[in-house]
Coordinates of C-alpha atoms and ligand atoms in Angstrom, one line a residue:
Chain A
X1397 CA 22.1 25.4 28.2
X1398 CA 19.5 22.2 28.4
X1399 CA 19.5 20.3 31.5
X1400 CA 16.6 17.8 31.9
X1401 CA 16.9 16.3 35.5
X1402 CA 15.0 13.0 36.1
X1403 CA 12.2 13.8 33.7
X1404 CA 9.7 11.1 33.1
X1405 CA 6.4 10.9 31.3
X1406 CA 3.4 8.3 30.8
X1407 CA 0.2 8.7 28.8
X1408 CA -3.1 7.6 30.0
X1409 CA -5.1 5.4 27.5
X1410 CA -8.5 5.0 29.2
X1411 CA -7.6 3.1 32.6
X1412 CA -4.3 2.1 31.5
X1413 CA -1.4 4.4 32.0
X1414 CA 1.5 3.8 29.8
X1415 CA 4.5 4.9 30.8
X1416 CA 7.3 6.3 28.0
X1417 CA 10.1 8.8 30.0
X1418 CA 11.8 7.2 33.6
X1419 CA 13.6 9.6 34.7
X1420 CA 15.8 10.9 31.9
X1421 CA 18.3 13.0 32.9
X1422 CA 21.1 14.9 30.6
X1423 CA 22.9 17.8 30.2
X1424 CA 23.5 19.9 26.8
X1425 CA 25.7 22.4 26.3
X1426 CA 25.9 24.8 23.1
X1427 CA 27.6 23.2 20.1
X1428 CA 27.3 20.0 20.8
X1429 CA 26.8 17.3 18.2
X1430 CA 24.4 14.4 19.6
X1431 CA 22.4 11.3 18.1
X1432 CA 19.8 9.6 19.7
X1433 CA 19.3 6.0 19.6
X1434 CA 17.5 3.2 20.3
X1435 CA 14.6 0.7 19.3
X1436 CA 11.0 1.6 17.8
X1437 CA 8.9 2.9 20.8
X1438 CA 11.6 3.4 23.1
X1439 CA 10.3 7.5 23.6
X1440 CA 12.9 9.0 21.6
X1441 CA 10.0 11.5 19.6
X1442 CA 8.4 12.0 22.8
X1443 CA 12.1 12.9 24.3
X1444 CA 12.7 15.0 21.4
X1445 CA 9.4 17.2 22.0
X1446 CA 10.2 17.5 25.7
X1447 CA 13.1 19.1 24.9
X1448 CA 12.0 21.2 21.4
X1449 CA 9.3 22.7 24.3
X1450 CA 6.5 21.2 22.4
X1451 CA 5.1 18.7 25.0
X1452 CA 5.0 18.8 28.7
X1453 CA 6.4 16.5 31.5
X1454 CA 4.6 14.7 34.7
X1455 CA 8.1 14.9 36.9
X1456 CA 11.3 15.8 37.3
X1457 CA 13.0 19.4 35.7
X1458 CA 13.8 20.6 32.5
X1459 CA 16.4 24.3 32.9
X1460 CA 16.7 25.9 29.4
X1461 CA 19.2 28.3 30.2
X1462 CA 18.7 28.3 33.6
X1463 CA 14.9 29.0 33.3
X1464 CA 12.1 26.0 34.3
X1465 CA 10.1 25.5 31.7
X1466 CA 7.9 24.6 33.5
X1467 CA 7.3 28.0 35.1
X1468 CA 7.2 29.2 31.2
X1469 CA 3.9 30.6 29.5
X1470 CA 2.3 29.5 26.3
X1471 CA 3.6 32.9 24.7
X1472 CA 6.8 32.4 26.3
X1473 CA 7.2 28.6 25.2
X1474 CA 6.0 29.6 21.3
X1475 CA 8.5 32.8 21.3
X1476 CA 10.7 30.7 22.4
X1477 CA 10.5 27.6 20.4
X1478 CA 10.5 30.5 16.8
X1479 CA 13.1 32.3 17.9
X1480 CA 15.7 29.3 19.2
X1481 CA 15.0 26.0 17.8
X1482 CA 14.3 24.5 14.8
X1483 CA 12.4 21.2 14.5
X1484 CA 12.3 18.6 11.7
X1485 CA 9.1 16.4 12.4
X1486 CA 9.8 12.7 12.3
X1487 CA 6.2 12.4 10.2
X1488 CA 6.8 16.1 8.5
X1489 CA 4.1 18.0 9.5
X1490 CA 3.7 20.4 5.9
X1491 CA 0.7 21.8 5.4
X1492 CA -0.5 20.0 2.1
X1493 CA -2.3 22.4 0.4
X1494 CA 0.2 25.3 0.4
X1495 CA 3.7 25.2 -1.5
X1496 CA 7.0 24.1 -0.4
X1497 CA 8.0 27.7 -0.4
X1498 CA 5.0 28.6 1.2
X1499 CA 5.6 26.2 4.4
X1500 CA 8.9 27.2 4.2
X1501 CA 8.2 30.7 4.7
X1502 CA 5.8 30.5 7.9
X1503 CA 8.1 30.3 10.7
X1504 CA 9.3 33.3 9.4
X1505 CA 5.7 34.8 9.2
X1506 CA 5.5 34.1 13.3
X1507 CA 8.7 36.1 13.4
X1508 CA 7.5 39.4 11.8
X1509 CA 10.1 39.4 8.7
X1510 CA 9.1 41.0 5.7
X1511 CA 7.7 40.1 2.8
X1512 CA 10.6 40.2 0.2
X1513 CA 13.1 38.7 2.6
X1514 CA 10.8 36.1 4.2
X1515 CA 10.6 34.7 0.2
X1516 CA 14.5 35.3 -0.3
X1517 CA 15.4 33.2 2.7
X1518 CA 13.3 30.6 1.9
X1519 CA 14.1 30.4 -1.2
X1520 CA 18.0 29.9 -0.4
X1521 CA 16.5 26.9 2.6
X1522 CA 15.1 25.0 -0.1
X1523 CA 18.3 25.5 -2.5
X1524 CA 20.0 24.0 0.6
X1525 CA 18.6 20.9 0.4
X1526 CA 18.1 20.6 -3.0
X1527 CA 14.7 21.4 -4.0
X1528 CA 15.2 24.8 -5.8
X1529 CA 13.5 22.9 -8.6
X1530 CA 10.2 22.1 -6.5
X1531 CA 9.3 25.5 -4.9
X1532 CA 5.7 25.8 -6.6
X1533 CA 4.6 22.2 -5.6
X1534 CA 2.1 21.5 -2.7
X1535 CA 3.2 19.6 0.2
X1536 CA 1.0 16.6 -1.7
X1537 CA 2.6 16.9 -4.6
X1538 CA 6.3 15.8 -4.0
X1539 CA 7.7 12.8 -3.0
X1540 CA 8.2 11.5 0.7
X1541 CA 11.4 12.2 0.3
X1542 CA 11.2 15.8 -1.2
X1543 CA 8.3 16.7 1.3
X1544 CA 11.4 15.7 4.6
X1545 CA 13.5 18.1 2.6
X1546 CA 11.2 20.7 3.4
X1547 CA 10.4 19.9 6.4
X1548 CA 14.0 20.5 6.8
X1549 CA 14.7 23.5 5.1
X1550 CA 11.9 24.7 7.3
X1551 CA 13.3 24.1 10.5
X1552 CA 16.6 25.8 9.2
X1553 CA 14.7 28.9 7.6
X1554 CA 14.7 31.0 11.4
X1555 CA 18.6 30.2 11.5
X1556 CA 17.6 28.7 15.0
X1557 CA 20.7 28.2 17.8
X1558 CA 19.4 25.0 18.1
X1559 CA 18.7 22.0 15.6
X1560 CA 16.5 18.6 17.0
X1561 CA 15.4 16.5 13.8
X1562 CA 13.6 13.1 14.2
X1563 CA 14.9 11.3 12.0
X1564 CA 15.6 14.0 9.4
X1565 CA 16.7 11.4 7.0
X1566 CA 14.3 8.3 7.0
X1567 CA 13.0 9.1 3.7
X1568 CA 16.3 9.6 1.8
X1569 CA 18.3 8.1 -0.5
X1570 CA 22.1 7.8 0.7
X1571 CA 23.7 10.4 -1.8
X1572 CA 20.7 13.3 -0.6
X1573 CA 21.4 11.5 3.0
X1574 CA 24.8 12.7 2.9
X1575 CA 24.4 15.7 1.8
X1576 CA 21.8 17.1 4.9
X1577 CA 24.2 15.3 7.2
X1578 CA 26.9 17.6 5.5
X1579 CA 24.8 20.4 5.9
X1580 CA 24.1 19.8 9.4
X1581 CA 27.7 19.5 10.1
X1582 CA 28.5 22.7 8.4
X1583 CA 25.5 24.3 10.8
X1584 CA 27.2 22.8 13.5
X1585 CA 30.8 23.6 13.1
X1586 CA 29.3 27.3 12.6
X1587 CA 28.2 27.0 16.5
X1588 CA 24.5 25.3 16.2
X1589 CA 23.8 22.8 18.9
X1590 CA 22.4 19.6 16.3
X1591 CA 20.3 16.9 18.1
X1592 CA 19.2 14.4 15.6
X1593 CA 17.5 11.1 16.4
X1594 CA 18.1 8.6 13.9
X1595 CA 18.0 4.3 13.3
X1596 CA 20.8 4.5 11.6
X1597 CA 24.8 4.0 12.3
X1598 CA 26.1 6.1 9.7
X1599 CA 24.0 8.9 10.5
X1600 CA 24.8 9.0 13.9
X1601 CA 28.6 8.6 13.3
X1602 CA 28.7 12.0 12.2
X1603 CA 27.3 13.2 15.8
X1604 CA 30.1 13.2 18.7
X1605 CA 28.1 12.2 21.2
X1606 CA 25.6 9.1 21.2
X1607 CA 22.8 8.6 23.6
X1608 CA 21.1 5.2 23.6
X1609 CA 17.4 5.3 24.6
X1610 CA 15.5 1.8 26.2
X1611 CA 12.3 2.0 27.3
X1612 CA 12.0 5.3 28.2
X1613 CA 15.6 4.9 30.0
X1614 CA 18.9 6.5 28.3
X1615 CA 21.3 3.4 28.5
X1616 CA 24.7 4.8 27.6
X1617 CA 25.2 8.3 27.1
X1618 CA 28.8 8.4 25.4
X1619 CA 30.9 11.4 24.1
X1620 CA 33.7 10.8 22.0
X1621 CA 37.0 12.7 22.7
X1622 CA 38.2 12.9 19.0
Chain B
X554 CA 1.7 -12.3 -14.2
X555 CA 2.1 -7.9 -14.3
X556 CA 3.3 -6.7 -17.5
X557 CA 4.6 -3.0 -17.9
X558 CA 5.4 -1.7 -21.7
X559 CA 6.8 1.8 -21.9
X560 CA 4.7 2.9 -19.7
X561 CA 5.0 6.3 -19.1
X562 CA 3.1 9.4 -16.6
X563 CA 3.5 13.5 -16.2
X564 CA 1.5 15.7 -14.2
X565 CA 0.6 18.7 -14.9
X566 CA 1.4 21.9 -12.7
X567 CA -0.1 25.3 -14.1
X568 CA 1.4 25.7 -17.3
X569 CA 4.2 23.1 -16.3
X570 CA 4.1 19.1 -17.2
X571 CA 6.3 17.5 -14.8
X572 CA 7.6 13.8 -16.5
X573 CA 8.0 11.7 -13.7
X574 CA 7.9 7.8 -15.8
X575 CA 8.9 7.6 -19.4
X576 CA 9.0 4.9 -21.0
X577 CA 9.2 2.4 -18.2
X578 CA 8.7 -2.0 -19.2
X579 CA 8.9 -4.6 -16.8
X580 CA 7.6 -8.4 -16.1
X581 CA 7.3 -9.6 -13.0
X582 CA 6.5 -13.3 -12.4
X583 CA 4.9 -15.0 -9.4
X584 CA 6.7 -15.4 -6.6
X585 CA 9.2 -12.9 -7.1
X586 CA 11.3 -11.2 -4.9
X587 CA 12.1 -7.4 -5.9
X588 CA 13.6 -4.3 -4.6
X589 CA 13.2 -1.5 -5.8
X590 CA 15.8 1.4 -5.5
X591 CA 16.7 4.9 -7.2
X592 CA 17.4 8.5 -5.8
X593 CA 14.6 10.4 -4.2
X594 CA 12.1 11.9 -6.9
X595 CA 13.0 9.6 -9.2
X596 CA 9.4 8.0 -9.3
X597 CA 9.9 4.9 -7.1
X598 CA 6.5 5.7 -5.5
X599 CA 4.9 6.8 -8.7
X600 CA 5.9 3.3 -10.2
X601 CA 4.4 1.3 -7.1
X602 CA 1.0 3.1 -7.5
X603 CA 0.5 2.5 -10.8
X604 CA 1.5 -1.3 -10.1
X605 CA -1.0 -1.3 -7.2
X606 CA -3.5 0.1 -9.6
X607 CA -4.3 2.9 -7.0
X608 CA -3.0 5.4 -10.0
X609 CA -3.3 5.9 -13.4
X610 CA -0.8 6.2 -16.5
X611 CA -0.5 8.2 -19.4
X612 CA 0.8 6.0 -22.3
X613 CA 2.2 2.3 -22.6
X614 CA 0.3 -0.9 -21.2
X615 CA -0.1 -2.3 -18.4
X616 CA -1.3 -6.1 -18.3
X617 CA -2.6 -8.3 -15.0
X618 CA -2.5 -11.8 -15.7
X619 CA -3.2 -10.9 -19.1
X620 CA -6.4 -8.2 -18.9
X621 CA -5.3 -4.8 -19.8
X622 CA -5.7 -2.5 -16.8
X623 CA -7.0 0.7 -18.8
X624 CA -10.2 -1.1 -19.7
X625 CA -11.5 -2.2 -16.1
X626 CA -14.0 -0.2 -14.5
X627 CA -13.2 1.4 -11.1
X628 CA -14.9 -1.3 -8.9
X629 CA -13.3 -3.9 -11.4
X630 CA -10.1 -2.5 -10.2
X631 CA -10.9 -1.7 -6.1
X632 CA -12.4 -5.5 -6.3
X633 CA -8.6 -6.5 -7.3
X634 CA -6.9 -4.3 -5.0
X635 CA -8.7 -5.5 -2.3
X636 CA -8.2 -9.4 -3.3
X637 CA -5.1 -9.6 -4.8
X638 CA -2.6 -7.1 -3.6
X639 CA -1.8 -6.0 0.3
X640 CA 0.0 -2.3 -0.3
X641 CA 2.2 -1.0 2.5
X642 CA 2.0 3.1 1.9
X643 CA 5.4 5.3 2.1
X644 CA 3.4 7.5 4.6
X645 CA 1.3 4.8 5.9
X646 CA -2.0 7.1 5.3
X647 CA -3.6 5.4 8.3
X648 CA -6.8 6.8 9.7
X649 CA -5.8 8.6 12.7
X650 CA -9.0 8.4 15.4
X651 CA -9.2 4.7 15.0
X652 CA -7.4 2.3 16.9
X653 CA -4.6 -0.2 15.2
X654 CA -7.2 -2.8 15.5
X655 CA -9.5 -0.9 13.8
X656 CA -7.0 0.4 11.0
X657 CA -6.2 -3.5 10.5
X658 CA -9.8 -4.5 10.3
X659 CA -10.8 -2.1 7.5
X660 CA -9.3 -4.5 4.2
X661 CA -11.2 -7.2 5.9
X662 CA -14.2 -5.2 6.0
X663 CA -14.5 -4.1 2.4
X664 CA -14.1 -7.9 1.6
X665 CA -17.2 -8.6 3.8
X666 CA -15.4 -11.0 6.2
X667 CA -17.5 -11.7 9.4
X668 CA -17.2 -9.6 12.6
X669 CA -15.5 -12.7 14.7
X670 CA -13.2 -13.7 11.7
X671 CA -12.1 -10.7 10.9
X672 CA -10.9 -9.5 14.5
X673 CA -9.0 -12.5 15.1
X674 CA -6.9 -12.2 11.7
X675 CA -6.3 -8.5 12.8
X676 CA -4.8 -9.6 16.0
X677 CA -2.7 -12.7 14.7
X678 CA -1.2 -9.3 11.5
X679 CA -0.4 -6.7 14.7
X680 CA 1.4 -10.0 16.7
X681 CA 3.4 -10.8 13.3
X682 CA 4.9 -7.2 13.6
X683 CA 5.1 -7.1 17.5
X684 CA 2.3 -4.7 18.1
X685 CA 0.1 -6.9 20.7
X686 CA 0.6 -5.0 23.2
X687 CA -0.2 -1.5 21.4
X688 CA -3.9 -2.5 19.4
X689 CA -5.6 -0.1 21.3
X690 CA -3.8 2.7 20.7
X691 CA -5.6 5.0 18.0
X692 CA -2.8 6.1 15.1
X693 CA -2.4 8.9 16.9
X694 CA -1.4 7.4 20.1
X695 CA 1.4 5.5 18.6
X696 CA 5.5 6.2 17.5
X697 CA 6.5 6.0 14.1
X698 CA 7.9 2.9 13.6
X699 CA 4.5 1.8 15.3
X700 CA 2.0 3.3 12.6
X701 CA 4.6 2.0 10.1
X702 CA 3.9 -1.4 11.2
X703 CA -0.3 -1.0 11.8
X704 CA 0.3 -0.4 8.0
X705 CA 2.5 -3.3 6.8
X706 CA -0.1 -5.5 9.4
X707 CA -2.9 -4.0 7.5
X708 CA -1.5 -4.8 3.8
X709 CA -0.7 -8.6 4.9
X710 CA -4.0 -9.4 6.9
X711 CA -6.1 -10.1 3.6
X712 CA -3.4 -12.4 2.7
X713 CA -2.5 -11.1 -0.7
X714 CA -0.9 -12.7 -3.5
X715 CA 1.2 -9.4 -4.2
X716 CA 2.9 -7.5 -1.5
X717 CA 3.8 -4.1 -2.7
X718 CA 5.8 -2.3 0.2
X719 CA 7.0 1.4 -0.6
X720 CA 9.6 1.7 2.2
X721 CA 8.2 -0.3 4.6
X722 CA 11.3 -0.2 7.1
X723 CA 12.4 3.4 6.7
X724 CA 11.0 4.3 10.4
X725 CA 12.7 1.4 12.1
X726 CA 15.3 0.3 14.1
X727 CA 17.6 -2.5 12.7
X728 CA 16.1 -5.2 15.1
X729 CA 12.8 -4.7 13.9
X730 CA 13.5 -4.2 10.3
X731 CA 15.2 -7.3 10.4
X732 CA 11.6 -9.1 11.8
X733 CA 9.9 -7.5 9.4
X734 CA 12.2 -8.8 6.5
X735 CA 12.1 -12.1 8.0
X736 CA 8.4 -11.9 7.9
X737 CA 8.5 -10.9 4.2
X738 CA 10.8 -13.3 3.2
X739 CA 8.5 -15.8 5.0
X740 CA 5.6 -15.0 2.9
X741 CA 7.6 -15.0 -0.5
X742 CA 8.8 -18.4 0.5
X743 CA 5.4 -19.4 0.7
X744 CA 4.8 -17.9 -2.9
X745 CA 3.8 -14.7 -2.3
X746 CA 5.6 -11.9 -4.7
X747 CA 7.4 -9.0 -2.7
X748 CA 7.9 -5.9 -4.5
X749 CA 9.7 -3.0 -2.3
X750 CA 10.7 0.0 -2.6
X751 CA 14.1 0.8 -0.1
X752 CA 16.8 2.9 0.1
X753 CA 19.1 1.2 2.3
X754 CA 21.4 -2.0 0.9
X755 CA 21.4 -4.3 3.2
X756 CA 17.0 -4.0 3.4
X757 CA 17.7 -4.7 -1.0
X758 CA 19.6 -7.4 -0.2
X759 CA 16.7 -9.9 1.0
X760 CA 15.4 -9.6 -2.7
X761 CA 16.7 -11.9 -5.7
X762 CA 15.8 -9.2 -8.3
X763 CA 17.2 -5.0 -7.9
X764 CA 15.7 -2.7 -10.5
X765 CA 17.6 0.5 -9.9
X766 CA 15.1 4.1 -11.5
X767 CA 16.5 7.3 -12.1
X768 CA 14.5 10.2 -13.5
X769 CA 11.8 8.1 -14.7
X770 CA 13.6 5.7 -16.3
X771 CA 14.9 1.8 -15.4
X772 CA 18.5 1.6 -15.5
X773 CA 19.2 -1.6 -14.4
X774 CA 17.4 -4.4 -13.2
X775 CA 19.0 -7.2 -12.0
X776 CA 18.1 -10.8 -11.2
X777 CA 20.5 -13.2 -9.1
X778 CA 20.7 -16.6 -10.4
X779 CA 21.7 -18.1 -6.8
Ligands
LIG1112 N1 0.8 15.2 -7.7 C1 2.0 15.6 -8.2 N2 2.1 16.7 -9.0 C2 3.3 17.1 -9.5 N3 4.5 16.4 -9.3 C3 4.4 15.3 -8.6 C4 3.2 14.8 -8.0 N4 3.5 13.7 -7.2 C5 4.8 13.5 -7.4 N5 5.4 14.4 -8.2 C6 6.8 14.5 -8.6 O1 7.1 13.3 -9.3 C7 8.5 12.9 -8.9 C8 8.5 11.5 -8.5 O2 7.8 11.3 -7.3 P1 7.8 10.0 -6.5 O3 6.9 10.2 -5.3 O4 7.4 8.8 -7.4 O5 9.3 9.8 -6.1 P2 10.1 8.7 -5.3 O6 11.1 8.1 -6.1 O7 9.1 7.8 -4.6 O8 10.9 9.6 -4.2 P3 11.2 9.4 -2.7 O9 12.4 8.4 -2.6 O10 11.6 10.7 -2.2 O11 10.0 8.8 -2.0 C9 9.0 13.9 -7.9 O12 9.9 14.8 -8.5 C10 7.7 14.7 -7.4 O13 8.0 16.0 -7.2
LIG1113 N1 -0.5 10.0 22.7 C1 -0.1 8.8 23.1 N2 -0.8 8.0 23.9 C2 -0.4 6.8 24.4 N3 0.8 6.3 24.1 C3 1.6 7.0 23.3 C4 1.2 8.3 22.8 N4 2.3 8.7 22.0 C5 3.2 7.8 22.0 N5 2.8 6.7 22.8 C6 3.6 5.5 23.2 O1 4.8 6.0 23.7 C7 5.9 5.1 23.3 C8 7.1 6.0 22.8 O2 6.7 6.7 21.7 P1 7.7 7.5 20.8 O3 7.0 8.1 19.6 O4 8.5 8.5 21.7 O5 8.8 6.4 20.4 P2 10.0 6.4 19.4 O6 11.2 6.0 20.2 O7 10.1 7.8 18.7 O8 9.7 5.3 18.3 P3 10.0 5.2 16.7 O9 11.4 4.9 16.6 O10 9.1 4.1 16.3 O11 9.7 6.6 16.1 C9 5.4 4.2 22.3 O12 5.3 2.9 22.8 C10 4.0 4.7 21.9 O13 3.1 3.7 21.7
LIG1114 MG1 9.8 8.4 16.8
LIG1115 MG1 8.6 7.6 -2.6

């Protein structure tokens, strides 16, 4: 389904160049269950919008079922990136002025759905997570916490084939940690592919497969048999 | 040295009023060491900017070093902030186009510290947290766990008798929230009081006082004799 083949990446800044991807390669195939991790700076974001089709690569090839990207148009990469993934931001991205509801709601917008059901199904996303009480406040008006719940419930609104969250629960207490991770795992025994990046070891225990990232290098790349 | 007394905060939404503090009382001595922990939504943040006198409150008192904070005038209090208290944001709220240098500078600024000074303390905060190599890179141009630590950099360089840190390791890896605990333990040891927010136990664990909130309210809070 995804298969990145020696993809690297480096950013210029001014007459530096700094690199970030060397030649990551890794194959993903539907319903799988992966965490990615590895140390602050290491290009796990910048990995993780490689593959959600939000960034672009220098080398190597990235195959999303059996298409190069790279041969993709901007029209092509956005219907794409609607229709088959979800994304949770690893710094949100809400727009603050409109209402949970509201941000919930525009990825279904892009999509054409209707009024009526637009609002019903985002209205069930935020239940999801928890915020059913919090509908009417602005993006700047709920806690960090509150505001990665619906940057969540957002990414799951489109019912997308494929889940990649950066870090989807940084922000969260352990109890509301536990229950995305449940959630997740409930999406991903239903058939989603889930790719979460995350710092921590009980997060990423509940994935089955766990890629370590090192300077832009995957280091171990490990999928359990259980 | 800070003295809360039922201090207590809504907002108002439309026709709603959302209680988010009621009734909350606390002292905090110098030199403490105190984390902070609750569910998300339960006001952690709300608590930390009132304590960092960067919001205000609806009823009770709040006391600093004896002058009651209602009565100061708004430079009274932005002279204080600036003096006495380094505050590490939960969403870092760094300015985006300027460099970490830059970002670091800007306390130093306000407090009218010389062009020569005040770039050599900037680079000795971004060394602290391990960001000499990256003082270049505008907010932008840097990871998570990166801006996170421009921002705990930027709260330290004025060096502050109070440290108030709202999550300041939620965006990184175990290594480097170890440093950064180190760091912060350093600077309590030296006298400085630490008061931060966390949701993780072992981060809690570097304190010697745990005041647990939940919907508004103080629950427990805890100081170790040992
Ligand atoms: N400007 C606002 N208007 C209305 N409600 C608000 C506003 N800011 C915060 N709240 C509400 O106040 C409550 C407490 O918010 P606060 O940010 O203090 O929580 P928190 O304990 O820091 O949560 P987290 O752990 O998720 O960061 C939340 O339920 C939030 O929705
Ligand atoms: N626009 C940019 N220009 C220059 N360098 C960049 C840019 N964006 C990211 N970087 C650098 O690329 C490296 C990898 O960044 P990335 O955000 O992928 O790291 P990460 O593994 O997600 O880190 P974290 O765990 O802190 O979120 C970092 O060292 C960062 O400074
Ligand atoms: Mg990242
Ligand atoms: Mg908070």
């Amino acid at each position: 389904m995804i298969s990145l083949q020696g993809v690297s990446k480096a950013y210029k800044l001014g007459d530096t160049i700094v690199p970030v991807l060397r030649g990551v390669s890794l194959e993903i195939a539907p319903g799988q269950f992966i965490a990615i991790t590895g140390p602050s700076g290491s290009g796990k974001s910048t990995l993780m919008n490689i593959l959600g089709l939000l960034e672009s690569y220098d080398s190597g090839s990235y195959r999303f079922w059996g298409h190069d990207v790279s041969t993709m148009t901007d029209d092509q990469l956005a219907g794409l990136r609607n229709q088959r993934i979800g994304f949770v931001f690893q710094l949100f991205n809400l727009i603050p002025r409109l209402n949970a509801l509201r941000n919930v709601e525009i990825p279904l917008m892009y999509a054409g759905v209707g009024t009526a059901e637009r609002r019903h199904r985002a209205q069930i996303a935020l239940q999801l997570v928890g915020l059913g009480e919090r509908m009417d406040h602005t993006a700047s008006q709920l806690s960090g916490g509150q505001q990665q719940r619906v940057a969540i419930a957002r990414a799951l609104v489109t019912d997308p084939e494929i889940i990649i969250a950066d870090e989807p629960t940084g922000s969260l207490d352990s109890q509301t940690s536990h229950d995305i991770m449940a959630l997740l795992q409930t999406l991903n025994q239903s058939g989603k592919t889930v790719i979460l990046v995350t710092h921590e070891d009980e997060i990423a225990a509940y994935a089955s497969r766990i890629i370590y990232l090192r300077d832009g290098e995957i280091r171990l790349d490990h999928q359990s048999t259980t």
